[in-house]
XYZ file of C-alpha atoms in Angstrom:
750
model
C 157.199 167.403 143.332
C 159.719 169.524 141.417
C 162.323 168.817 144.102
C 161.882 165.077 143.914
C 165.172 163.397 143.005
C 163.483 160.907 140.705
C 161.922 163.624 138.579
C 165.209 165.488 138.370
C 166.987 162.332 137.230
C 164.290 161.571 134.661
C 164.384 165.116 133.322
C 168.180 165.047 132.937
C 168.053 161.625 131.266
C 165.498 162.797 128.707
C 167.703 165.772 127.798
C 170.308 163.384 126.388
C 170.682 163.429 122.622
C 172.437 161.203 120.136
C 176.158 161.923 120.043
C 178.009 162.572 116.849
C 180.016 159.460 116.034
C 183.325 159.868 114.287
C 183.043 157.530 111.319
C 186.304 156.424 109.690
C 186.758 157.625 106.129
C 187.740 154.133 104.982
C 185.353 151.305 104.245
C 184.871 148.792 107.097
C 186.920 146.214 105.194
C 189.870 148.611 105.304
C 189.897 149.219 109.057
C 188.751 145.709 110.041
C 191.311 144.249 112.438
C 193.197 147.541 112.800
C 194.038 146.747 116.430
C 194.718 143.013 115.971
C 198.045 141.291 115.370
C 196.602 139.129 112.594
C 198.320 137.101 109.882
C 198.821 140.152 107.696
C 200.718 141.944 110.464
C 202.600 138.780 111.387
C 203.819 138.568 107.800
C 205.090 142.146 108.044
C 206.673 142.079 111.494
C 207.986 138.500 111.817
C 210.913 136.830 110.025
C 209.635 134.547 107.243
C 210.657 131.299 108.952
C 209.030 132.393 112.231
C 205.899 133.428 110.342
C 205.630 129.978 108.720
C 205.957 128.259 112.088
C 203.274 130.480 113.610
C 200.887 129.736 110.724
C 201.470 126.016 111.281
C 200.563 126.470 114.942
C 197.445 128.509 114.182
C 196.089 126.554 111.216
C 197.272 123.020 111.813
C 197.440 122.764 115.586
C 201.198 122.277 115.697
C 202.781 122.631 119.122
C 204.273 126.053 119.769
C 208.065 125.929 119.844
C 209.147 128.153 122.724
C 212.406 128.813 120.892
C 210.582 131.145 118.484
C 208.813 133.058 121.257
C 211.446 135.792 121.513
C 211.210 136.570 117.802
C 207.409 136.642 117.944
C 207.446 138.861 121.032
C 209.868 141.263 119.381
C 207.628 141.569 116.310
C 204.556 142.078 118.464
C 206.310 144.758 120.481
C 207.389 146.672 117.375
C 203.849 146.672 116.005
C 202.292 147.502 119.366
C 204.618 150.421 120.072
C 203.810 151.865 116.644
C 200.168 151.766 117.839
C 201.092 153.777 120.956
C 201.095 150.770 123.293
C 203.052 150.998 126.534
C 201.768 147.969 128.473
C 200.879 144.309 127.957
C 198.579 141.920 129.769
C 197.603 138.271 129.760
C 193.847 138.398 129.054
C 192.056 135.339 130.465
C 188.601 134.107 131.393
C 188.351 132.931 135.019
C 185.227 131.273 136.399
C 183.562 134.624 137.088
C 181.712 134.935 133.726
C 184.020 137.876 132.992
C 187.615 138.465 131.957
C 190.733 139.322 133.955
C 193.942 141.187 133.231
C 197.044 142.540 134.993
C 198.944 145.244 133.101
C 202.750 145.458 132.997
C 204.805 148.095 131.216
C 207.334 147.429 128.440
C 210.174 148.643 130.686
C 213.311 147.134 132.185
C 216.509 148.616 133.666
C 219.170 149.209 131.027
C 222.012 148.786 133.531
C 223.090 152.396 133.101
C 220.600 154.088 135.385
C 217.956 154.342 132.686
C 215.114 152.253 131.252
C 214.560 150.413 127.998
C 211.419 149.056 126.335
C 211.574 145.275 126.485
C 209.164 142.414 125.897
C 210.562 138.875 125.846
C 209.217 135.565 124.673
C 209.103 134.396 128.274
C 206.718 137.221 129.160
C 204.618 136.518 126.079
C 204.234 132.798 126.675
C 203.660 132.651 130.430
C 202.737 134.755 133.458
C 201.772 134.059 137.071
C 198.435 135.477 138.310
C 197.268 134.711 141.842
C 195.364 131.431 141.490
C 193.840 131.584 144.971
C 192.165 134.947 144.405
C 189.913 133.735 141.594
C 187.097 131.174 141.961
C 188.811 127.797 142.096
C 186.462 125.457 143.947
C 189.022 124.540 146.575
C 191.832 123.628 144.159
C 193.959 126.472 145.581
C 194.134 127.614 149.206
C 194.942 131.192 150.169
C 198.497 130.177 151.031
C 198.812 128.270 147.719
C 198.667 131.226 145.396
C 200.698 130.099 142.425
C 198.933 129.697 139.071
C 199.856 130.230 135.448
C 198.431 131.964 132.420
C 199.731 130.604 129.113
C 199.426 132.160 125.656
C 196.828 130.760 123.261
C 198.399 131.470 119.839
C 195.224 130.410 117.988
C 193.454 133.562 119.212
C 195.116 136.754 117.896
C 196.665 139.334 120.200
C 194.871 142.704 120.187
C 195.247 146.255 121.482
C 192.873 148.075 123.842
C 193.846 151.695 124.523
C 197.557 151.544 125.464
C 197.663 147.831 126.298
C 198.618 144.757 124.276
C 196.136 142.021 125.260
C 197.341 138.420 124.938
C 194.577 135.750 125.091
C 195.629 132.998 127.490
C 194.481 129.958 129.373
C 194.615 129.980 133.193
C 195.659 126.892 135.145
C 196.617 126.013 138.704
C 200.158 125.221 139.797
C 199.008 121.599 139.961
C 197.744 121.658 136.367
C 193.966 121.921 136.724
C 192.100 124.389 134.527
C 190.809 127.442 136.404
C 189.165 129.067 133.407
C 186.831 128.472 130.471
C 189.367 128.549 127.638
C 191.516 125.558 128.621
C 188.667 122.996 128.705
C 187.106 124.629 125.634
C 190.300 124.083 123.649
C 190.381 120.476 124.832
C 186.743 119.956 123.828
C 187.338 121.493 120.395
C 190.335 119.230 119.873
C 188.349 116.163 120.931
C 185.368 116.822 118.677
C 187.599 117.878 115.787
C 189.493 114.595 115.869
C 186.374 112.463 116.328
C 184.532 114.249 113.500
C 187.549 113.951 111.179
C 187.661 110.205 111.766
C 183.956 109.821 110.973
C 184.337 112.000 107.861
C 186.716 109.394 106.459
C 183.681 107.188 105.796
C 182.437 109.753 103.286
C 185.460 111.719 102.028
C 189.124 110.893 101.514
C 190.336 114.482 101.552
C 189.267 115.596 105.038
C 192.206 116.247 107.353
C 190.602 118.725 109.746
C 187.159 119.530 111.158
C 186.424 122.908 112.701
C 183.699 123.935 115.145
C 181.807 127.074 114.135
C 179.923 129.370 116.467
C 177.681 132.324 115.763
C 176.319 133.966 118.914
C 173.422 136.403 119.065
C 173.874 138.901 121.887
C 170.680 140.383 123.328
C 170.865 143.314 125.742
C 168.960 146.237 127.256
C 169.929 149.909 127.322
C 168.826 152.328 130.026
C 169.711 155.963 130.610
C 172.709 156.227 132.894
C 171.001 158.710 135.221
C 168.012 156.433 135.747
C 170.342 153.485 136.259
C 172.231 155.382 138.968
C 168.962 156.101 140.787
C 168.155 152.386 141.045
C 170.420 150.699 143.631
C 169.085 147.297 142.582
C 170.177 147.803 138.969
C 173.578 149.045 140.070
C 174.274 146.202 142.505
C 172.463 143.222 140.978
C 171.908 144.057 137.320
C 168.128 143.712 137.604
C 165.158 145.489 139.144
C 164.190 143.667 142.327
C 160.896 145.548 142.425
C 158.824 147.691 140.103
C 155.283 147.480 138.804
C 154.961 146.827 135.102
C 154.275 149.773 132.814
C 150.770 150.156 131.383
C 152.442 149.886 127.997
C 155.320 147.495 127.570
C 155.638 145.018 124.698
C 151.998 144.048 124.215
C 151.653 146.067 120.998
C 154.549 144.202 119.329
C 155.705 147.573 118.002
C 159.298 147.480 119.216
C 160.475 144.264 117.545
C 162.375 145.133 114.342
C 161.062 148.698 114.737
C 162.899 151.892 113.863
C 166.017 152.183 115.996
C 166.011 155.363 118.161
C 168.595 157.958 117.121
C 170.566 157.749 120.365
C 170.655 153.982 120.176
C 171.660 154.106 116.522
C 174.582 156.357 117.436
C 175.638 153.909 120.160
C 175.343 150.958 117.770
C 177.365 152.731 115.080
C 180.132 153.608 117.545
C 180.139 150.071 118.939
C 180.316 148.489 115.494
C 183.248 150.645 114.402
C 185.259 149.763 117.499
C 184.264 146.089 117.246
C 185.361 145.882 113.608
C 188.674 147.514 114.485
C 189.155 144.611 116.898
C 188.237 142.123 114.126
C 184.898 141.222 115.726
C 182.819 140.620 112.560
C 179.565 142.220 113.725
C 176.894 142.089 111.057
C 173.312 142.301 112.389
C 171.621 144.843 114.653
C 167.948 145.347 115.453
C 165.331 146.128 118.080
C 164.315 143.058 120.063
C 160.832 142.276 121.396
C 160.916 144.134 124.726
C 161.180 147.941 124.906
C 164.787 149.122 125.193
C 165.957 145.630 124.200
C 168.299 145.138 121.246
C 170.399 142.487 119.557
C 173.794 142.310 117.896
C 175.100 139.299 115.977
C 178.343 138.580 114.074
C 179.313 136.421 111.126
C 180.092 132.838 112.172
C 183.670 132.171 113.307
C 185.814 129.359 114.620
C 184.432 128.569 118.075
C 187.411 129.535 120.256
C 187.789 132.883 118.510
C 184.025 133.497 118.613
C 184.023 132.975 122.389
C 186.911 135.407 122.842
C 185.168 137.949 120.636
C 181.926 137.696 122.581
C 183.704 138.269 125.889
C 185.577 141.214 124.393
C 182.399 142.639 122.905
C 180.502 142.561 126.215
C 183.294 144.572 127.801
C 183.353 146.954 124.841
C 179.568 147.432 124.979
C 179.739 148.663 128.558
C 182.485 151.147 127.730
C 180.848 152.544 124.595
C 177.405 152.766 126.211
C 178.660 155.141 128.904
C 180.022 157.468 126.228
C 176.436 157.767 124.970
C 174.755 158.288 128.336
C 173.587 154.667 128.574
C 174.216 151.642 130.716
C 174.106 148.185 129.141
C 172.097 145.574 131.031
C 173.228 142.044 130.223
C 171.205 140.393 132.985
C 168.865 137.733 131.603
C 165.815 139.265 133.299
C 166.381 142.901 134.291
C 162.652 143.739 134.152
C 159.727 141.658 135.322
C 156.795 141.141 132.969
C 158.669 141.572 129.675
C 161.048 139.411 127.689
C 164.467 138.628 129.057
C 167.731 138.398 127.132
C 169.480 135.317 125.815
C 172.560 134.548 123.792
C 171.609 132.023 121.118
C 174.579 129.851 120.169
C 174.435 128.786 116.506
C 176.714 125.759 116.329
C 177.966 123.622 113.453
C 180.912 121.565 112.211
C 182.746 122.110 108.924
C 185.427 120.041 107.193
C 188.467 121.508 105.478
C 187.191 120.256 102.105
C 184.462 122.885 102.314
C 181.625 120.636 103.481
C 179.369 121.937 106.250
C 178.692 118.683 108.078
C 175.265 119.648 109.428
C 174.048 120.799 106.005
C 172.282 118.555 103.442
C 174.546 117.658 100.538
C 174.006 118.449 96.888
C 171.279 116.498 95.113
C 172.495 115.027 91.822
C 169.717 113.074 90.059
C 172.259 111.621 87.645
C 174.337 110.127 90.451
C 172.062 108.612 93.110
C 174.925 106.908 94.953
C 176.808 110.190 95.396
C 173.602 111.861 96.553
C 172.979 109.012 98.997
C 176.534 109.380 100.344
C 175.936 113.093 100.975
C 172.616 112.393 102.650
C 174.149 109.627 104.753
C 176.904 111.983 105.912
C 174.315 114.628 106.761
C 172.100 112.178 108.660
C 175.103 110.772 110.518
C 176.098 114.119 111.989
C 172.488 115.069 112.726
C 171.743 111.799 114.517
C 174.986 111.774 116.500
C 174.282 115.330 117.590
C 170.895 114.153 118.808
C 172.601 111.274 120.614
C 174.888 113.749 122.388
C 171.935 115.915 123.395
C 169.862 112.926 124.504
C 172.582 111.285 126.588
C 173.527 114.557 128.268
C 170.374 116.688 128.181
C 170.641 117.298 131.923
C 174.305 118.290 131.647
C 173.586 120.674 128.766
C 170.941 122.322 130.918
C 173.454 122.616 133.753
C 175.947 124.223 131.360
C 173.596 127.143 130.679
C 171.938 127.413 134.085
C 172.693 130.214 136.529
C 170.936 132.225 139.212
C 170.270 134.906 136.608
C 169.265 132.714 133.651
C 166.834 130.817 135.898
C 164.580 133.900 135.825
C 164.388 133.740 132.023
C 164.056 130.042 131.183
C 160.557 128.635 131.030
C 158.707 131.906 130.487
C 156.778 132.487 127.281
C 159.788 134.252 125.832
C 162.588 131.723 126.104
C 163.075 127.968 125.827
C 161.779 125.848 128.703
C 164.177 124.354 131.219
C 163.944 121.021 129.369
C 166.515 120.321 126.661
C 164.861 118.913 123.529
C 165.520 119.270 119.816
C 163.307 120.486 116.980
C 164.054 119.033 113.518
C 161.183 120.061 111.277
C 158.839 117.919 109.209
C 161.129 116.940 106.338
C 164.094 115.821 108.459
C 161.793 114.037 110.895
C 160.235 112.113 108.000
C 163.688 111.153 106.693
C 164.813 109.808 110.081
C 161.563 107.904 110.454
C 162.072 106.413 106.994
C 165.586 105.249 107.863
C 164.391 103.807 111.159
C 161.624 101.782 109.497
C 163.206 100.806 106.172
C 165.712 98.209 104.983
C 169.413 99.017 104.821
C 169.506 98.362 101.082
C 167.625 101.571 100.310
C 169.348 104.777 99.247
C 168.132 107.883 101.027
C 167.737 111.418 99.768
C 166.576 114.645 101.306
C 164.449 116.975 99.254
C 166.077 120.252 98.309
C 164.689 123.702 98.962
C 161.546 124.511 97.038
C 160.106 127.715 95.676
C 156.990 129.479 96.897
C 155.057 131.488 94.341
C 153.766 134.861 95.521
C 150.757 136.152 93.602
C 152.330 139.596 93.153
C 154.066 140.115 89.781
C 156.833 142.341 91.153
C 157.865 139.910 93.923
C 160.240 137.052 93.002
C 159.563 133.488 94.108
C 160.765 132.762 97.643
C 163.088 129.865 98.415
C 161.644 127.887 101.310
C 164.002 126.218 103.794
C 163.860 122.541 104.639
C 162.715 123.329 108.171
C 160.479 125.836 109.889
C 161.647 127.446 113.142
C 160.387 126.575 116.610
C 160.995 129.354 119.110
C 160.108 127.118 122.038
C 162.870 124.615 121.266
C 166.099 124.972 123.261
C 168.135 123.106 120.615
C 166.630 123.553 117.173
C 167.901 122.475 113.757
C 167.739 125.482 111.443
C 168.770 124.137 108.047
C 172.566 123.799 108.273
C 173.283 124.165 111.986
C 171.772 123.782 115.429
C 170.686 126.804 117.412
C 171.246 126.358 121.148
C 168.792 128.975 122.396
C 169.060 128.367 126.134
C 172.330 130.195 127.037
C 171.779 133.452 128.906
C 172.917 136.897 127.854
C 175.537 137.247 130.626
C 177.031 133.811 130.060
C 180.411 132.912 128.676
C 179.537 130.909 125.540
C 182.362 128.545 126.438
C 180.320 126.948 129.213
C 177.732 125.575 126.787
C 180.321 124.881 124.092
C 182.509 122.802 126.413
C 179.686 120.425 127.306
C 178.163 120.289 123.825
C 181.423 119.619 121.986
C 182.623 117.092 124.542
C 179.287 115.258 124.318
C 179.476 115.340 120.521
C 183.013 113.946 120.588
C 181.859 111.065 122.788
C 178.920 110.335 120.460
C 181.106 110.312 117.335
C 183.752 108.088 118.930
C 181.053 105.615 119.972
C 179.502 105.757 116.492
C 182.801 104.993 114.772
C 183.643 102.130 117.115
C 180.300 100.451 116.436
C 180.438 101.061 112.681
C 183.973 99.631 112.449
C 182.846 96.581 114.389
C 179.945 95.982 111.990
C 182.155 96.536 108.938
C 184.412 93.788 110.240
C 181.374 91.532 110.744
C 180.084 92.182 107.209
C 183.470 91.820 105.479
C 183.577 88.963 102.980
C 179.819 88.439 102.806
C 178.694 88.217 99.148
C 175.734 90.557 99.582
C 178.181 93.325 100.536
C 180.783 92.644 97.824
C 181.986 95.134 95.251
C 179.549 95.685 92.422
C 176.380 95.208 94.465
C 176.085 98.959 95.025
C 175.676 98.418 98.770
C 178.988 98.051 100.545
C 179.607 96.713 104.001
C 180.422 100.252 105.064
C 177.069 101.551 103.826
C 175.132 98.813 105.621
C 177.154 99.226 108.806
C 176.544 102.979 108.932
C 172.819 102.616 108.282
C 172.399 99.889 110.906
C 174.151 101.942 113.575
C 172.172 105.023 112.578
C 168.944 103.041 112.857
C 169.899 101.995 116.404
C 170.752 105.572 117.361
C 167.619 107.058 115.774
C 165.541 104.783 118.000
C 167.667 105.521 121.073
C 167.592 109.329 120.834
C 163.952 109.604 119.760
C 162.816 110.894 123.195
C 164.803 114.124 122.745
C 163.048 114.986 119.480
C 160.088 117.306 120.012
C 158.520 119.620 117.451
C 155.578 120.857 119.517
C 154.921 123.686 121.970
C 157.648 123.636 124.606
C 155.681 126.039 126.808
C 152.771 123.677 127.399
C 152.220 121.872 130.696
C 151.568 118.715 128.694
C 155.142 118.795 127.404
C 156.565 118.909 130.937
C 154.669 115.731 131.789
C 155.570 114.111 128.467
C 159.251 115.028 128.847
C 159.332 113.423 132.292
C 157.698 110.307 130.850
C 160.396 110.196 128.160
C 163.122 110.318 130.799
C 164.336 113.848 130.059
C 165.586 116.083 132.857
C 162.725 118.355 134.008
C 164.377 119.695 137.173
C 163.914 123.453 137.713
C 166.010 124.101 140.835
C 169.249 125.755 139.759
C 171.475 124.264 142.508
C 170.082 120.783 141.869
C 170.587 121.108 138.117
C 174.285 121.762 138.713
C 174.547 118.231 140.123
C 174.417 116.898 136.554
C 178.096 117.800 136.164
C 178.942 115.084 138.675
C 176.670 112.377 137.256
C 178.599 109.222 136.468
C 177.819 109.607 132.762
C 179.058 113.211 132.751
C 182.313 112.405 134.536
C 182.923 109.459 132.220
C 182.284 111.608 129.148
C 184.543 114.475 130.247
C 187.347 112.129 131.283
C 187.159 109.915 128.174
C 187.415 112.976 125.930
C 190.192 114.432 128.155
C 188.286 117.702 128.522
C 188.122 117.768 132.336
C 188.966 115.350 135.115
C 186.888 114.566 138.176
C 188.767 117.046 140.364
C 188.185 119.879 137.885
C 184.479 119.023 137.660
C 184.091 118.977 141.432
C 185.860 122.331 141.670
C 183.624 123.897 139.013
C 180.533 122.730 140.802
C 181.817 124.234 144.017
C 182.248 127.510 142.141
C 178.764 127.298 140.601
C 177.089 126.684 143.947
C 179.125 129.445 145.576
C 178.283 131.918 142.793
C 174.611 131.019 143.090
C 174.630 131.625 146.847
C 176.444 134.943 146.533
C 174.151 136.165 143.747
C 170.980 135.452 145.705
C 172.572 136.697 148.921
C 173.434 140.073 147.393
C 169.952 140.368 145.874
C 168.328 139.562 149.214
C 170.411 142.153 151.064
C 169.727 144.839 148.450
C 166.015 144.057 148.447
C 165.856 144.229 152.230
C 167.626 147.585 152.201
C 165.333 149.005 149.512
C 162.251 147.766 151.319
C 163.193 149.201 154.721
C 164.971 152.401 153.626
C 163.030 153.403 150.511
C 159.666 151.700 150.224
C 158.414 151.774 153.809
C 159.556 155.362 154.562
C 157.944 156.665 151.371
C 154.751 154.705 151.965
C 154.413 155.804 155.592
C 155.154 159.407 154.627
C 152.282 159.294 152.154
C 150.179 157.556 154.773
C 150.870 160.453 157.160
C 149.671 162.916 154.523
C 146.477 160.911 154.118
C 145.946 160.884 157.901
C 146.354 164.670 158.035
C 143.845 164.962 155.205
C 141.305 162.823 157.081
C 141.841 164.822 160.242
C 141.482 168.072 158.280
C 138.172 166.871 156.819
C 136.760 166.639 160.317
C 137.736 170.251 160.976
C 135.963 171.484 157.826
C 132.929 169.234 157.384
C 130.347 167.637 159.610
C 131.273 164.305 161.139
C 128.993 162.364 158.771
C 130.210 164.173 155.642
C 133.848 163.980 156.718
C 133.542 160.216 157.203
C 131.878 159.846 153.798
C 134.506 161.946 152.011
C 137.344 160.170 153.780
C 136.298 156.608 152.876
C 138.858 156.249 150.049
C 141.696 157.736 152.077
C 140.858 155.542 155.047
C 141.039 152.469 152.808
C 144.428 153.593 151.503
C 145.679 154.278 155.032
C 144.627 150.817 156.088
C 146.073 149.147 152.970
C 149.400 150.914 153.398
C 149.524 149.832 157.037
C 148.804 146.222 156.112
C 151.277 146.091 153.253
C 154.117 147.794 155.143
C 153.492 145.429 158.052
C 153.788 142.468 155.677
C 156.967 143.865 154.147
C 158.555 144.273 157.580
C 157.545 140.731 158.458
C 158.828 139.291 155.153
C 162.124 141.191 155.426
C 162.604 139.811 158.937
C 161.838 136.295 157.672
C 164.172 136.819 154.700
C 166.991 137.912 156.972
C 166.471 134.953 159.291
C 166.302 132.496 156.376
C 169.573 133.902 155.089
C 171.228 133.554 158.482
C 170.082 129.953 158.787
C 171.310 129.142 155.266
C 174.661 130.806 155.928
C 175.268 128.474 158.861
C 175.184 125.455 156.532
C 178.817 124.505 155.922
C 178.289 122.370 152.820
C 178.107 124.784 149.887
C 175.861 122.448 147.894
C 173.271 122.259 150.661
C 173.622 125.981 151.341
C 172.806 126.727 147.689
C 169.722 124.502 147.876
C 168.653 126.287 151.065
C 169.005 129.666 149.364
C 166.830 128.437 146.508
C 164.190 126.797 148.688
C 163.988 129.114 151.712
C 165.485 132.515 150.794
C 164.246 133.257 147.292
C 160.527 132.726 148.051
C 160.587 135.606 150.571
C 161.984 137.913 147.910
C 158.994 137.326 145.677
C 156.629 138.042 148.548
C 158.367 141.339 149.367
C 158.305 142.408 145.754
C 154.595 141.731 145.449
C 153.774 144.054 148.355
C 156.212 146.763 147.215
C 154.798 146.752 143.680
C 151.293 147.172 145.080
C 152.458 150.140 147.160
C 153.963 151.722 144.040
C 150.431 151.936 142.609
C 149.093 153.532 145.802
C 151.714 156.078 146.816
C 151.594 159.532 145.240
C 153.802 159.532 142.132
C 155.776 162.574 143.242
C 156.907 160.851 146.429
C 158.159 157.634 144.831
C 161.962 157.773 144.837
C 162.826 154.955 142.436
C 162.517 155.487 138.653
C 159.544 153.468 137.428
C 159.301 151.006 134.567
C 157.528 153.534 132.351
C 160.614 155.767 132.709
C 163.263 153.069 132.490
C 161.862 151.299 129.447
C 161.356 154.025 126.886
C 164.391 155.855 125.515
C 163.800 159.412 124.345
């Protein structure tokens, strides 16, 4: 037993101790953004006229004048070289759920046999990665390699080690987007313009609307040695087999519990490095499952928040290894305990300081002003619901993946049905508007106090809504929390669809309101002095129509219940569970029309992305199936049969020592185990053979869409069957012989 590799790995892993973390002497506010070329550094390193033009680009969406690029590049280079930088890269987000970069040095020939450090505006603004080597859905052939990365000046340049990283979009030579950032920027522009136009009904001073995003990143940590002894973790990010630990999360003792010292050291190190990169991390805590944790930042502008999340995931992996850990971002790395998500807290805010999804101020002395605030609030709530209702299937497709499919629908995560929770008070207000006359003024009750019968405890302020953990898209007081995205996902995928759908809803709302205002114009009941203008009546009438239309997507009950699945289907919501089929929603007529009308993506780009999604699904399941087959045949069966041989020798030895009758009686248990091992290993061999054949048959299907469906329907089921038998063998085989670290070892950091 002492020579068993698993026990050696476990012993070495448990010897790890928390590392000393070098904490900067300054306060976090003083080193925040140390490695970012932010406005403060622009002001220092750029000429004043160039600085003003850059601020106009960043804050007001002005088009970047390429004539200033050389001056900006020169300032960046000066700052970067003072930071010890020697290289630069265009940092982009291809359709791989990760990031990509190619590093070039700041060197050119000086014409005298030497070298000089040089970085031009041309190199800053544009580069040429190989567009055929990244997922492109058929847009680029192998012999059509040209593609472009182009600088996104709204997301600050930053430094990692010795490299200046320049956030960019990535497009094909023919102009189609090959990344997440390009369509995200288009979606943000579309919803910003549409929301600004609708805001004009309520405020005269709104010239810009911004999308805010606050993500919550859940993740697991495991000891690096144990990780390295699990080929399935290394190659797929999750355990493809493993019997649950006798103790896991059933005691509810891990959630918000004391953070282990080693983990605390990792978190501290991660936070320091994140803050230096201007990632505004704020919250850290233990999550529900053992070894599961969460990190969340302060809300930011959506495009920047997406970049920061992608950067953070990369940073987490690097920092974890310095502390003897590996980060698991897979949505379901361990069976039988909670998986990991990435809740996307989403809202809109106007440049006059109004958070558009938040109730306005209640002023009893000015009921009309209060009604205007409430009407603005209800407008943006209802049109959000309209976006979610019209495109609930598309929103599900935007967060679906082969990995997230393992998490959704369990009693730990939202179901694979997109609905929205509003809470009692907001539901009552919408019902009142739906049923009442347009001449009424509407108000929403403010927060109320709750008295606690303990003298030392102050009164609590109670929010307008409760929280519903089973709701995929819940209103939480001043924003919506999209809880369905998975922990590995690029937030941009969900944000592209959500913001494009919201833009469509707001454009439709404004068109219908303007039409009704024109109809009501000149009618005496809507004249000045009546207190109820044509605009007010028009808005309320359209809202009443939309409240009735989107009512099916509102659900405040238990999303885990079987009754809700049936009810959701009756309401016309998308209840599909097959990942490859769900992806089809991108090519629905309504989806294509929405994306094209908002100029976020065209039909060709949508088709290409679906090709990529189906291909990624196939490859993910294919790799898992191959790894599982290898583990089953080269780890599980040899170990099980070795133990079986020991049992057989024991039975035979009994006959040499005892009488035949006594030997048979004493060998009953071992004989049962011998037989069970034989039966289970036989089943595993059979299931692996069937799995391999199913994979071969699926691989012969030329159409990638149908191949993905075949992998879901005919390949994946065999994997579950193999796992079941392997997990049963884990309970039978002598512990010292089992080669793979077990859940009880993987899930509890010491």
